[in-house]
Coordinates of C-alpha atoms and ligand atoms in Angstrom, one line a residue:
M30 CA 49.7 -0.9 17.8
T31 CA 46.7 -2.8 18.4
A32 CA 44.9 -4.6 15.5
P33 CA 41.5 -3.9 15.0
K34 CA 38.3 -4.3 17.0
K35 CA 36.2 -7.4 14.5
L36 CA 32.7 -5.3 14.5
F37 CA 29.7 -8.5 13.0
I38 CA 26.1 -6.6 12.3
K39 CA 23.5 -8.6 11.0
T40 CA 21.2 -5.8 9.7
Y41 CA 17.3 -7.3 9.2
G42 CA 14.1 -5.3 8.1
C43 CA 13.7 -2.3 5.9
Q44 CA 16.4 0.5 4.2
M45 CA 16.2 2.1 7.2
N46 CA 17.9 -0.4 9.7
V47 CA 20.3 -0.7 6.7
Y48 CA 21.4 2.6 6.7
D49 CA 20.9 2.4 10.6
S50 CA 23.5 0.2 10.1
E51 CA 26.2 1.8 8.4
R52 CA 26.3 4.5 11.2
M53 CA 26.5 2.3 13.5
A54 CA 29.1 0.4 11.8
E55 CA 30.6 4.1 11.4
A56 CA 30.2 5.2 15.1
L57 CA 32.0 2.7 16.1
G58 CA 35.0 3.0 13.1
G59 CA 36.0 5.6 16.0
Q60 CA 36.6 3.4 18.3
G61 CA 38.4 0.7 17.1
Y62 CA 36.2 -1.1 14.6
V63 CA 36.1 -2.7 11.1
E64 CA 33.5 -4.6 9.9
T65 CA 33.8 -8.2 9.4
D66 CA 31.0 -9.9 7.3
S67 CA 31.2 -13.4 10.5
A68 CA 29.9 -13.8 13.5
D69 CA 32.8 -16.5 14.1
D70 CA 35.8 -13.7 14.7
A71 CA 34.4 -11.1 15.7
D72 CA 34.8 -9.1 19.0
M73 CA 31.1 -7.7 18.5
I74 CA 28.0 -8.9 17.5
L75 CA 24.9 -6.3 16.5
L76 CA 22.2 -7.8 15.7
N77 CA 19.6 -4.8 14.5
T78 CA 16.3 -5.8 14.3
C79 CA 12.8 -5.6 13.0
H80 CA 10.0 -5.6 14.3
I81 CA 7.2 -5.6 11.5
R82 CA 7.1 -9.5 11.7
E83 CA 5.3 -11.7 13.6
K84 CA 7.0 -13.0 16.9
A85 CA 10.4 -11.1 15.6
A86 CA 11.1 -10.7 19.8
E87 CA 11.4 -14.5 19.7
K88 CA 12.9 -15.1 16.3
V89 CA 15.7 -12.9 18.3
Y90 CA 15.3 -14.4 21.5
S91 CA 16.6 -17.4 18.9
E92 CA 18.9 -16.3 16.8
L93 CA 20.8 -15.3 20.2
G94 CA 21.1 -18.3 21.7
R95 CA 22.8 -19.7 19.1
F96 CA 25.9 -16.8 20.0
K97 CA 25.5 -18.7 23.2
G98 CA 28.9 -21.4 22.4
L99 CA 30.9 -18.4 21.0
K100 CA 29.8 -16.5 23.8
A101 CA 32.2 -19.6 25.9
D102 CA 35.2 -19.8 23.7
K103 CA 35.8 -15.9 23.3
P104 CA 34.5 -14.2 26.8
D105 CA 35.6 -10.2 25.4
L106 CA 32.7 -10.5 22.6
K107 CA 30.5 -8.6 23.3
I108 CA 27.0 -8.8 21.6
G109 CA 24.6 -5.9 21.9
V110 CA 20.9 -5.7 19.9
A111 CA 20.0 -2.9 18.5
G112 CA 16.6 -1.2 15.9
C113 CA 13.3 -1.5 17.1
V114 CA 12.5 -5.3 18.7
A115 CA 15.1 -4.0 21.2
Q116 CA 13.1 -0.5 21.5
A117 CA 9.9 -2.2 22.7
E118 CA 11.7 -5.2 24.7
G119 CA 14.2 -3.0 26.4
E120 CA 15.6 -4.4 29.6
E121 CA 13.5 -7.5 29.4
I122 CA 16.2 -8.7 27.0
I123 CA 19.0 -8.7 29.4
R124 CA 17.0 -10.6 31.8
R125 CA 15.9 -12.7 29.1
Q126 CA 19.4 -12.9 27.3
P127 CA 22.2 -12.8 30.5
L128 CA 24.7 -12.8 27.3
V129 CA 23.5 -9.9 26.2
D130 CA 25.7 -6.6 27.2
L131 CA 24.3 -4.4 25.0
V132 CA 20.2 -2.9 24.4
V133 CA 19.9 0.4 22.2
G134 CA 17.3 1.3 20.6
P135 CA 17.1 3.3 17.3
Q136 CA 17.5 7.4 18.4
S137 CA 20.2 6.3 20.6
Y138 CA 22.8 5.1 18.5
H139 CA 24.7 8.3 18.7
R140 CA 25.1 7.2 22.5
L141 CA 26.5 3.6 21.0
P142 CA 30.1 4.4 21.3
D143 CA 30.1 5.5 25.3
M144 CA 28.3 2.4 25.2
E145 CA 30.9 -0.1 24.1
A146 CA 33.2 1.7 26.3
K147 CA 30.3 1.0 29.3
T148 CA 30.4 -2.9 28.1
R149 CA 34.6 -3.5 27.6
K150 CA 34.0 -2.4 31.8
G151 CA 31.9 -5.1 32.1
E152 CA 29.1 -3.5 32.1
K153 CA 25.7 -4.1 30.5
A154 CA 24.1 -0.8 28.7
L155 CA 21.0 -0.5 28.2
D156 CA 19.3 3.3 25.9
T157 CA 16.3 3.1 24.8
D158 CA 15.3 7.3 25.4
F159 CA 13.8 9.0 22.9
P160 CA 16.2 12.1 23.4
E161 CA 15.6 15.7 21.4
E162 CA 19.1 15.4 19.7
D163 CA 19.2 14.8 16.1
K164 CA 21.7 11.1 16.2
F165 CA 23.0 11.2 12.7
E166 CA 24.1 15.0 13.3
K167 CA 26.3 13.1 16.5
L168 CA 27.0 10.3 14.4
K169 CA 29.7 12.0 12.4
S170 CA 30.7 9.4 9.8
R171 CA 34.6 9.4 8.7
P172 CA 35.9 11.0 6.6
K173 CA 35.6 10.8 2.8
A174 CA 35.7 6.5 2.1
A175 CA 34.8 6.2 -1.7
R176 CA 31.1 5.0 -1.9
G177 CA 29.0 3.1 -4.2
P178 CA 27.1 4.7 -7.1
T179 CA 23.7 4.8 -4.8
A180 CA 23.0 5.9 -1.0
F181 CA 19.7 6.1 2.0
L182 CA 19.6 9.0 3.6
T183 CA 17.1 9.2 6.3
V184 CA 15.2 12.6 6.9
Q185 CA 12.3 11.7 8.7
E186 CA 12.1 9.3 11.9
G187 CA 9.4 7.9 13.4
C188 CA 5.0 7.9 12.6
D189 CA 1.8 9.4 14.5
K190 CA -0.1 7.6 12.2
F191 CA -0.7 4.9 14.1
C192 CA -2.5 2.3 12.2
A193 CA -4.3 0.2 14.1
F194 CA -2.2 -2.8 12.7
C195 CA 1.7 -1.0 12.6
V196 CA 4.2 -1.3 15.5
V197 CA 6.2 1.3 14.1
P198 CA 4.6 4.6 16.7
Y199 CA 5.5 2.8 19.5
T200 CA 9.2 1.1 18.6
R201 CA 10.3 4.5 16.4
G202 CA 8.5 6.8 18.3
A203 CA 6.8 10.5 17.0
E204 CA 7.2 12.0 13.8
V205 CA 10.2 14.2 13.4
S206 CA 12.1 15.0 10.9
R207 CA 15.8 16.6 10.0
P208 CA 16.7 20.3 9.2
A209 CA 17.7 20.4 5.7
D210 CA 20.7 22.3 6.1
R211 CA 22.1 18.9 7.4
I212 CA 20.6 16.4 5.0
L213 CA 22.2 18.4 2.1
T214 CA 25.4 18.7 3.5
E215 CA 24.8 14.5 4.4
A216 CA 23.9 14.6 0.6
R217 CA 27.5 17.3 -1.2
D218 CA 29.0 13.9 1.3
L219 CA 28.1 11.2 -0.2
V220 CA 27.8 13.3 -3.7
D221 CA 32.1 13.6 -3.2
R222 CA 32.1 10.2 -2.4
G223 CA 30.7 9.2 -5.9
V224 CA 27.4 8.6 -4.9
R225 CA 24.8 9.5 -7.7
E226 CA 22.2 8.6 -6.9
I227 CA 19.7 9.4 -3.0
T228 CA 17.1 7.6 -2.2
L229 CA 16.0 9.8 1.6
L230 CA 13.9 7.5 3.8
G231 CA 11.3 8.1 6.2
Q232 CA 8.6 6.1 7.9
N233 CA 6.3 8.9 6.9
V234 CA 9.2 10.2 4.4
N235 CA 6.1 12.5 2.4
A236 CA 4.8 14.4 5.5
Y237 CA 8.3 15.6 6.0
H238 CA 8.3 19.4 7.2
G239 CA 12.4 19.8 8.4
A240 CA 13.7 23.3 9.0
G241 CA 14.3 25.6 6.7
P242 CA 16.1 28.6 6.1
D243 CA 11.9 30.1 6.0
G244 CA 10.9 28.0 8.2
D245 CA 9.6 24.4 7.6
M246 CA 10.2 22.7 4.4
T247 CA 8.1 20.3 2.4
L248 CA 9.7 16.9 0.8
A249 CA 9.3 18.6 -2.1
Q250 CA 10.9 22.1 -1.3
L251 CA 14.4 19.5 0.4
I252 CA 13.9 17.3 -2.9
W253 CA 14.1 21.6 -4.7
A254 CA 17.2 21.3 -2.8
L255 CA 18.7 18.3 -3.3
D256 CA 17.6 19.4 -7.1
G257 CA 20.5 22.0 -7.2
I258 CA 23.9 19.7 -6.5
D259 CA 25.6 19.2 -8.7
G260 CA 26.9 15.4 -10.1
L261 CA 23.5 14.3 -8.0
E262 CA 22.0 12.1 -10.6
R263 CA 18.8 11.2 -9.0
I264 CA 16.5 10.9 -5.9
R265 CA 14.0 8.8 -5.0
F266 CA 11.9 8.5 -1.2
T267 CA 9.8 6.2 0.6
T268 CA 8.0 5.2 2.6
S269 CA 4.7 7.9 1.8
H270 CA 1.4 8.2 3.2
P271 CA -1.4 8.6 1.1
N272 CA -2.9 11.2 3.0
D273 CA 0.5 13.5 2.6
M274 CA 0.6 13.5 -1.1
G275 CA 1.0 17.5 -1.3
D276 CA 0.4 19.2 -4.0
D277 CA 4.0 20.3 -4.4
L278 CA 5.2 16.9 -4.0
I279 CA 2.9 15.8 -7.0
A280 CA 3.5 18.4 -8.9
A281 CA 7.2 17.2 -8.8
H282 CA 7.0 13.8 -10.2
G283 CA 6.0 16.0 -13.6
E284 CA 8.6 18.5 -12.8
C285 CA 11.4 17.8 -11.6
A286 CA 14.0 15.1 -13.8
K287 CA 16.3 14.2 -10.8
L288 CA 12.9 13.3 -9.2
M289 CA 13.1 9.7 -11.1
P290 CA 9.3 7.7 -11.9
Y291 CA 8.9 6.0 -9.1
L292 CA 6.8 6.0 -6.2
H293 CA 5.7 3.8 -3.3
L294 CA 2.8 4.9 -1.5
P295 CA 1.3 2.0 0.1
V296 CA -2.8 1.5 0.5
Q297 CA -3.0 -1.4 3.4
S298 CA -6.8 -2.5 1.9
G299 CA -9.2 -1.8 -0.6
S300 CA -12.4 -2.5 1.7
D301 CA -13.3 1.4 3.6
H302 CA -14.9 -0.5 6.2
I303 CA -10.8 -2.5 7.5
L304 CA -9.8 1.0 5.8
K305 CA -11.2 2.6 8.7
R306 CA -11.3 0.2 11.1
M307 CA -7.3 0.6 10.3
N308 CA -7.5 3.9 10.9
R309 CA -6.5 4.8 7.9
S310 CA -8.2 7.9 7.3
H311 CA -8.3 7.3 3.3
T312 CA -11.1 5.6 1.5
A313 CA -11.1 3.5 -1.7
D314 CA -11.5 6.1 -3.9
S315 CA -9.9 8.9 -2.4
Y316 CA -6.2 7.0 -3.6
L317 CA -7.6 5.5 -7.1
R318 CA -8.4 9.8 -7.8
L319 CA -5.0 10.6 -5.8
I320 CA -3.0 7.9 -8.4
E321 CA -5.3 9.5 -10.9
R322 CA -3.4 13.6 -10.0
I323 CA -0.4 11.5 -9.8
R324 CA -0.5 10.0 -12.8
A325 CA -2.0 13.6 -15.0
A326 CA 1.6 14.9 -13.4
R327 CA 3.8 11.7 -14.5
P328 CA 1.9 9.0 -17.1
D329 CA 4.3 6.6 -16.8
I330 CA 5.4 6.5 -13.0
L331 CA 5.6 3.5 -11.6
L332 CA 3.7 2.5 -8.4
S333 CA 4.6 0.3 -5.9
G334 CA 2.6 -1.1 -2.7
D335 CA 1.8 -2.8 0.6
F336 CA -1.3 -4.8 1.3
I337 CA -2.1 -6.5 4.8
V338 CA -4.8 -9.7 4.6
G339 CA -6.5 -10.6 6.5
F340 CA -6.6 -7.6 9.1
P341 CA -9.6 -8.9 11.7
E342 CA -13.2 -8.7 10.8
E343 CA -11.9 -8.6 6.9
T344 CA -14.3 -10.5 4.9
E345 CA -14.7 -12.0 1.8
A346 CA -16.2 -8.7 0.1
D347 CA -14.0 -6.4 2.0
F348 CA -10.8 -9.1 0.4
Q349 CA -12.2 -8.9 -3.2
A350 CA -12.4 -4.9 -3.5
T351 CA -8.6 -5.3 -2.2
M352 CA -7.6 -7.4 -5.4
D353 CA -10.8 -5.2 -8.0
L354 CA -8.1 -1.8 -6.1
V355 CA -5.1 -4.0 -7.6
E356 CA -6.7 -4.9 -10.8
E357 CA -8.2 -1.2 -11.3
V358 CA -4.4 0.5 -10.2
G359 CA -2.1 -1.5 -12.0
Y360 CA 1.5 -1.9 -9.9
G361 CA 4.6 -2.7 -10.9
Y362 CA 6.1 -4.0 -7.5
A363 CA 3.5 -4.0 -4.5
Y364 CA 4.7 -6.5 -1.3
S365 CA 1.8 -8.3 0.6
F366 CA 1.8 -9.8 4.2
K367 CA -1.3 -12.0 6.2
Y368 CA -2.2 -9.8 9.0
S369 CA 0.3 -11.2 11.9
T370 CA -1.2 -9.4 15.9
R371 CA 1.5 -7.3 17.1
P372 CA 0.9 -6.7 21.6
G373 CA -0.3 -3.6 22.3
T374 CA -1.3 -3.1 19.1
P375 CA -5.1 -1.8 18.5
A376 CA -5.9 -4.9 16.2
A377 CA -4.2 -7.0 18.3
E378 CA -7.5 -7.5 20.8
R379 CA -9.8 -8.2 17.9
A380 CA -11.7 -11.0 16.5
Q381 CA -8.7 -12.7 14.4
V382 CA -9.2 -14.4 11.1
D383 CA -8.9 -17.6 10.8
E384 CA -5.3 -18.6 9.5
D385 CA -6.5 -20.7 6.3
V386 CA -8.5 -17.7 5.0
K387 CA -5.3 -15.4 5.8
S388 CA -3.3 -18.3 3.1
E389 CA -5.8 -18.6 0.8
R390 CA -6.3 -14.9 -0.2
L391 CA -2.8 -13.6 0.6
Q392 CA -2.0 -16.9 -2.3
R393 CA -4.6 -15.2 -4.6
L394 CA -3.9 -11.7 -3.8
Q395 CA 0.0 -12.9 -4.7
G396 CA -1.2 -14.3 -8.0
L397 CA -2.4 -11.4 -9.0
I398 CA 0.7 -8.8 -8.5
T399 CA 2.7 -10.9 -10.1
R400 CA 0.7 -11.2 -12.7
Q401 CA 1.0 -7.2 -13.2
Q402 CA 4.7 -7.0 -12.0
R403 CA 5.3 -9.3 -14.9
Q404 CA 2.7 -6.8 -17.4
V405 CA 5.0 -3.6 -16.0
Q406 CA 8.3 -5.6 -16.2
D407 CA 7.0 -7.2 -20.1
G408 CA 6.1 -3.9 -21.4
M409 CA 9.8 -2.7 -20.6
V410 CA 10.7 -3.9 -23.5
G411 CA 11.7 -1.8 -26.6
K412 CA 11.4 0.7 -24.5
M413 CA 15.0 3.2 -24.1
V414 CA 15.6 3.6 -20.3
N415 CA 18.7 5.2 -18.2
V416 CA 20.3 2.6 -16.4
L417 CA 23.1 3.1 -13.5
F418 CA 25.1 0.6 -13.2
E419 CA 26.1 -0.9 -9.6
K420 CA 28.2 -4.3 -10.1
P421 CA 29.3 -6.3 -12.3
G422 CA 26.8 -9.4 -13.3
R423 CA 26.9 -13.0 -12.6
F424 CA 29.5 -12.9 -16.5
D425 CA 32.4 -11.7 -17.3
G426 CA 31.8 -8.6 -19.0
Q427 CA 28.4 -8.4 -17.8
M428 CA 26.8 -4.9 -15.5
V429 CA 24.5 -4.6 -13.5
G430 CA 22.6 -1.7 -12.8
K431 CA 18.4 0.5 -12.1
S432 CA 16.1 1.6 -14.3
E433 CA 14.8 4.7 -13.4
Y434 CA 12.1 2.4 -13.1
L435 CA 13.8 0.7 -10.2
H436 CA 13.8 -2.7 -12.6
A437 CA 17.0 -4.6 -12.8
V438 CA 18.8 -4.0 -15.7
H439 CA 21.6 -6.0 -16.4
V440 CA 23.4 -5.2 -20.3
N441 CA 27.2 -7.0 -21.6
D442 CA 29.1 -4.5 -22.1
A443 CA 33.3 -4.8 -21.7
G444 CA 33.1 -0.6 -21.4
A445 CA 30.4 -0.2 -19.2
Q446 CA 31.5 0.6 -15.0
V447 CA 30.4 0.7 -12.0
G448 CA 28.7 4.2 -11.5
D449 CA 28.0 4.8 -15.1
L450 CA 24.6 6.4 -16.0
C451 CA 24.0 5.1 -19.4
P452 CA 21.0 5.3 -21.9
V453 CA 20.3 1.6 -22.8
R454 CA 17.5 -0.2 -25.5
I455 CA 15.7 -3.3 -23.0
V456 CA 16.0 -5.9 -25.6
S457 CA 14.4 -8.8 -23.2
S458 CA 12.3 -9.5 -20.2
G459 CA 13.4 -12.5 -17.5
S460 CA 11.8 -13.6 -14.3
N461 CA 13.5 -10.9 -11.8
S462 CA 15.6 -8.8 -14.3
L463 CA 15.8 -7.1 -17.8
A464 CA 18.1 -7.8 -20.3
G465 CA 19.6 -4.5 -22.7
E466 CA 21.9 -3.1 -25.1
M467 CA 24.1 0.1 -24.3
V468 CA 22.5 3.1 -26.7
R469 CA 25.7 4.5 -28.8
R470 CA 25.1 8.1 -29.9
A471 CA 27.3 8.3 -33.5
Ligands
LIG511 N1 0.7 -7.2 10.0 C1 1.3 -8.3 8.7 N2 1.6 -6.5 7.8 C2 2.1 -5.2 8.4 N3 2.6 -4.2 8.3 C3 2.6 -3.7 9.1 N4 2.4 -3.9 10.5 C4 1.5 -5.2 10.1 C5 1.3 -6.4 10.7 N5 1.0 -6.7 12.2 C6 3.3 -4.4 6.7 C7 2.5 -2.7 6.4 C8 3.0 -2.2 6.0 C9 4.5 -3.0 5.8 C10 6.0 -2.7 5.4 O1 4.3 -3.7 6.2 O2 1.8 -3.2 4.6 O3 3.3 -0.6 4.3
LIG512 FE1 2.5 2.3 10.5 FE2 3.4 3.7 8.2 FE3 0.9 3.2 9.5 FE4 2.8 4.7 10.9 S1 2.0 5.0 8.4 S2 1.1 3.3 11.5 S3 4.4 3.0 9.3 S4 1.5 1.7 8.6

C-alpha cells in the first residue's frame, strides 16, 4: 500500500470557506489525501482565500512566495489557490506566480479530483466557471466519519444585491439555492455522525428559495423541515439581508424551539444617504422597525450586525447616525470595518474618506460596540442558559460550549461530555466568555 499523500489547507475568511475547505478535504480524500496541519510535510497545499478584506490578492501572492523554498526541496509538491481570490484573479495567479499548479473558483470544487490528477501529469489546472450543477451533490462526503456536535451546512450561495462596496456578487456569482431534499439528507447524515447543532450558511441565506416537494421553499419552511429531524437540537443561520426577513422567518423565531435566539442582521450604516449610496435598498428606520417586529416575536433574541465606516461621502453627521442606530438597537455582537476599495465595485471609483478620519470613526464605533457587548454579556449573570459542550477547556475537568445566544460558556464539571446539552446557571462574566455552574435536576 502506498503511503497517503498529505494535504494542507489554509482557510481564510468566512464560515462558508470553512465549510468549503471541509468538502475539498473530503473530495481529495478520495484521491488518497489525508489532512496535515503543517505545510512543511504536505504533498499539496491549498490556500482557500477570501476577497472581502483589503489587498486580499496581494496577501495571497506574498503567502505563495513563501512556498518557494518548499517547492524547491520537493518538486512534486502541488500548490493550489481556491476561494474568492482564485475566482477574481483567475489565470493571472499562474502568470504572476508560476509555482502555482491549480486555481479553482468556489463553484468548481467538485472538479478538484480531476484537476489534481491533471497537476500530477505536470499540467496546470484552472477552473473558475460558474457551472449549473450542484457542486455539493457532486462532492459526496466520505461515509460516516464521526463529527463534533456542531456543523455548518451551505444552503445558498452567491448574491444578487450588488451592494456598492462588495465583491461577493462578482466572486460567488448570482444567488443560487440548493434543493431542500439534498440539504435534509446532508443534515440527517450529519446528525447520524454526532452533530446536534447545524448552522445554515449562505451569503444571503434568508433569500433561500430552494426547490421543495411543492415548489420553492422559503428559509423558514426549510427550518421547519429540519425541525422534524430527531437528534438535531439546534438550528442557526447566517448571513441575512434585512430585505429578505420574511414574515414566516420572523414568526419561526418565536415558534420554532430548535431555532436559536440569535440573529446576524447587518445594516452597514445608520445614515439613509449612505445606505442609498451603498445600494442597500433599506433605510435606518425600516431596519429599526424590522428589529421591533423580530423582538416582538422573540423578545430575548440576541442581535448582531456588520458596519462599514468611512464609506465614500460619509460625513460626521452620517457617522453619528450610525452611532445613534447602534445605541438604539443594542447589539450583543457587532463587527465593524473601515471601508476599503474593491476594484471593479462602484464605490471604488468614488471620492474616498481620509484614512485618519476612518480610523478615528472606527475607534469610536468599536468603543460603543464593545461596551454594548459587555453589557449584554454581563446581563447574563444569574440567568439559566442551555449549553452545548464542544470541547474540554484549558483546565482539568473544564468544559466549554455555547449558549443559545452564542456566548462561550465554561463550566467546571468532570461529568460533562462533548456533545452534552445541559442547563447551566451563569455565575460570572469574563472578557470573552461566561462562567457557569451545571444545574442538576433533583
Ligand atoms: N470594505 C469594508 N468592509 C466590507 N465588507 C464587505 N465589503 C467591504 C469593503 N469593501 C464588510 C461588510 C459585510 C462584511 C462581511 O464585510 O460589513 O457585511
Ligand atoms: Fe455583499 Fe451582502 Fe451586499 Fe450581497 S447583500 S452584495 S453579500 S454585502
